[in-house]
Amino acid sequence: EETELSKIKLHKMRSSIIDWGQPLVFVGKFTTDSGKPIYNATIVIKNDQNCPDNQIVGQGITDKRGKFSVYTMSKIWNEKDNRVTFHAEFSGDEKYSASVSENRMYVIYPEHAQKCEN
């Protein structure tokens, strides 16, 4: 049996500049290629930095409408220029194909922020 194609949309946050220690909320929608919501799927949010080692900053489960919200606290993931790019990912299962969202870039402004530690 074929796996059905899936797609993830990661919505933009209101601001691309985020203060340290603020909660980050990643919101998006996970559907089949034809737009049918996918329920109870695990979505992970990854960054483009090497911290943490697996690049996963949070994860969540989709609801009946295929929507997900993933909360995490902002940290200093990149000490060089504070820019961090995130995407949402579904690793695939017996029913649906693996899927990766578009990238979203944010600037995390650290004053006394918690550094990411592996």
Coordinates of C-alpha atoms in Angstrom, one line a residue:
E1 CA 0.0 0.0 0.0
E2 CA 1.3 3.4 -1.0
T3 CA 1.9 6.1 1.6
E4 CA -0.1 9.3 0.9
L5 CA 1.9 12.5 0.2
S6 CA 1.8 15.0 3.1
K7 CA 2.6 18.6 3.5
I8 CA 3.4 20.9 6.5
K9 CA 2.8 24.6 6.6
L10 CA 4.6 26.6 9.3
H11 CA 3.0 30.0 9.8
K12 CA 5.0 33.1 10.2
M13 CA 5.2 34.7 13.7
R14 CA 4.1 38.3 14.1
S15 CA 7.6 39.5 14.5
S16 CA 10.9 38.1 13.2
I17 CA 12.7 39.6 16.1
I18 CA 12.3 37.8 19.4
D19 CA 13.6 38.7 22.8
W20 CA 15.6 36.2 24.8
G21 CA 13.7 34.1 27.3
Q22 CA 10.4 34.7 25.5
P23 CA 8.2 31.7 24.7
L24 CA 8.3 30.8 21.0
V25 CA 5.1 29.3 19.6
F26 CA 5.4 27.5 16.3
V27 CA 2.0 27.1 14.7
G28 CA 1.2 25.3 11.6
K29 CA -1.0 22.8 9.7
F30 CA -0.3 19.3 8.5
T31 CA -2.4 17.9 5.7
T32 CA -2.4 15.4 2.9
D33 CA -1.3 16.8 -0.5
S34 CA -5.0 17.2 -1.3
G35 CA -5.6 19.2 1.8
K36 CA -7.2 16.7 4.2
P37 CA -6.1 17.3 7.8
I38 CA -3.9 14.7 9.3
Y39 CA -4.8 13.9 13.0
N40 CA -2.5 12.7 15.8
A41 CA 0.8 13.1 13.9
T42 CA 4.0 14.1 15.7
I43 CA 5.6 17.2 14.3
V44 CA 9.1 18.3 15.4
I45 CA 10.5 21.8 15.1
K46 CA 14.2 21.9 14.2
N47 CA 16.7 24.7 13.9
D48 CA 19.6 25.1 11.6
Q49 CA 22.2 25.3 14.4
N50 CA 24.2 22.5 16.0
C51 CA 22.6 23.0 19.3
P52 CA 21.0 20.9 20.5
D53 CA 22.8 18.0 18.7
N54 CA 19.6 16.7 17.1
Q55 CA 18.5 20.2 16.2
I56 CA 15.1 19.5 17.8
V57 CA 13.8 22.5 19.8
G58 CA 10.3 21.1 20.4
Q59 CA 7.5 18.8 19.3
G60 CA 3.8 18.6 19.2
I61 CA 0.8 16.5 18.0
T62 CA -1.7 17.6 15.4
D63 CA -5.3 18.0 16.3
K64 CA -8.4 16.9 14.3
R65 CA -8.0 19.9 12.0
G66 CA -4.3 19.0 11.4
K67 CA -3.2 22.0 13.4
F68 CA -0.2 22.0 15.7
S69 CA 1.3 24.4 18.3
V70 CA 4.8 23.8 19.6
Y71 CA 6.0 25.9 22.6
T72 CA 9.6 26.4 23.5
M73 CA 11.7 29.0 25.3
S74 CA 14.0 31.1 23.1
K75 CA 17.7 30.6 23.8
I76 CA 20.9 31.7 22.3
W77 CA 21.1 29.1 19.6
N78 CA 23.6 31.1 17.5
E79 CA 26.1 33.4 19.3
K80 CA 27.6 34.7 16.0
D81 CA 24.7 36.8 14.6
N82 CA 21.7 35.7 16.6
R83 CA 19.9 34.5 13.4
V84 CA 18.2 31.1 13.6
T85 CA 16.2 29.3 10.9
F86 CA 13.5 26.9 11.9
H87 CA 11.3 24.4 10.1
A88 CA 8.7 21.8 11.0
E89 CA 9.2 18.1 10.1
F90 CA 7.2 14.9 10.0
S91 CA 9.4 11.8 9.7
G92 CA 6.8 9.7 7.9
D93 CA 4.9 6.6 8.9
E94 CA 3.1 3.7 7.2
K95 CA 0.3 6.0 6.1
Y96 CA 1.9 9.3 5.2
S97 CA 5.1 10.4 3.5
A98 CA 7.8 12.3 5.4
S99 CA 7.4 16.1 5.0
V100 CA 9.4 19.3 5.7
S101 CA 7.9 22.8 5.9
E102 CA 9.4 26.0 4.5
N103 CA 12.1 27.7 6.6
R104 CA 11.3 30.6 8.9
M105 CA 14.2 32.8 10.0
Y106 CA 14.2 34.7 13.3
V107 CA 16.6 36.9 15.2
I108 CA 16.9 36.1 18.9
Y109 CA 18.1 39.1 20.8
P110 CA 20.1 37.9 23.8
E111 CA 20.7 40.1 26.7
H112 CA 20.9 37.6 29.5
A113 CA 19.5 34.7 27.6
Q114 CA 19.9 31.1 28.4
K115 CA 22.5 29.5 26.1
C116 CA 21.7 26.3 24.4
E117 CA 23.6 23.4 25.9
N118 CA 23.9 20.0 24.4

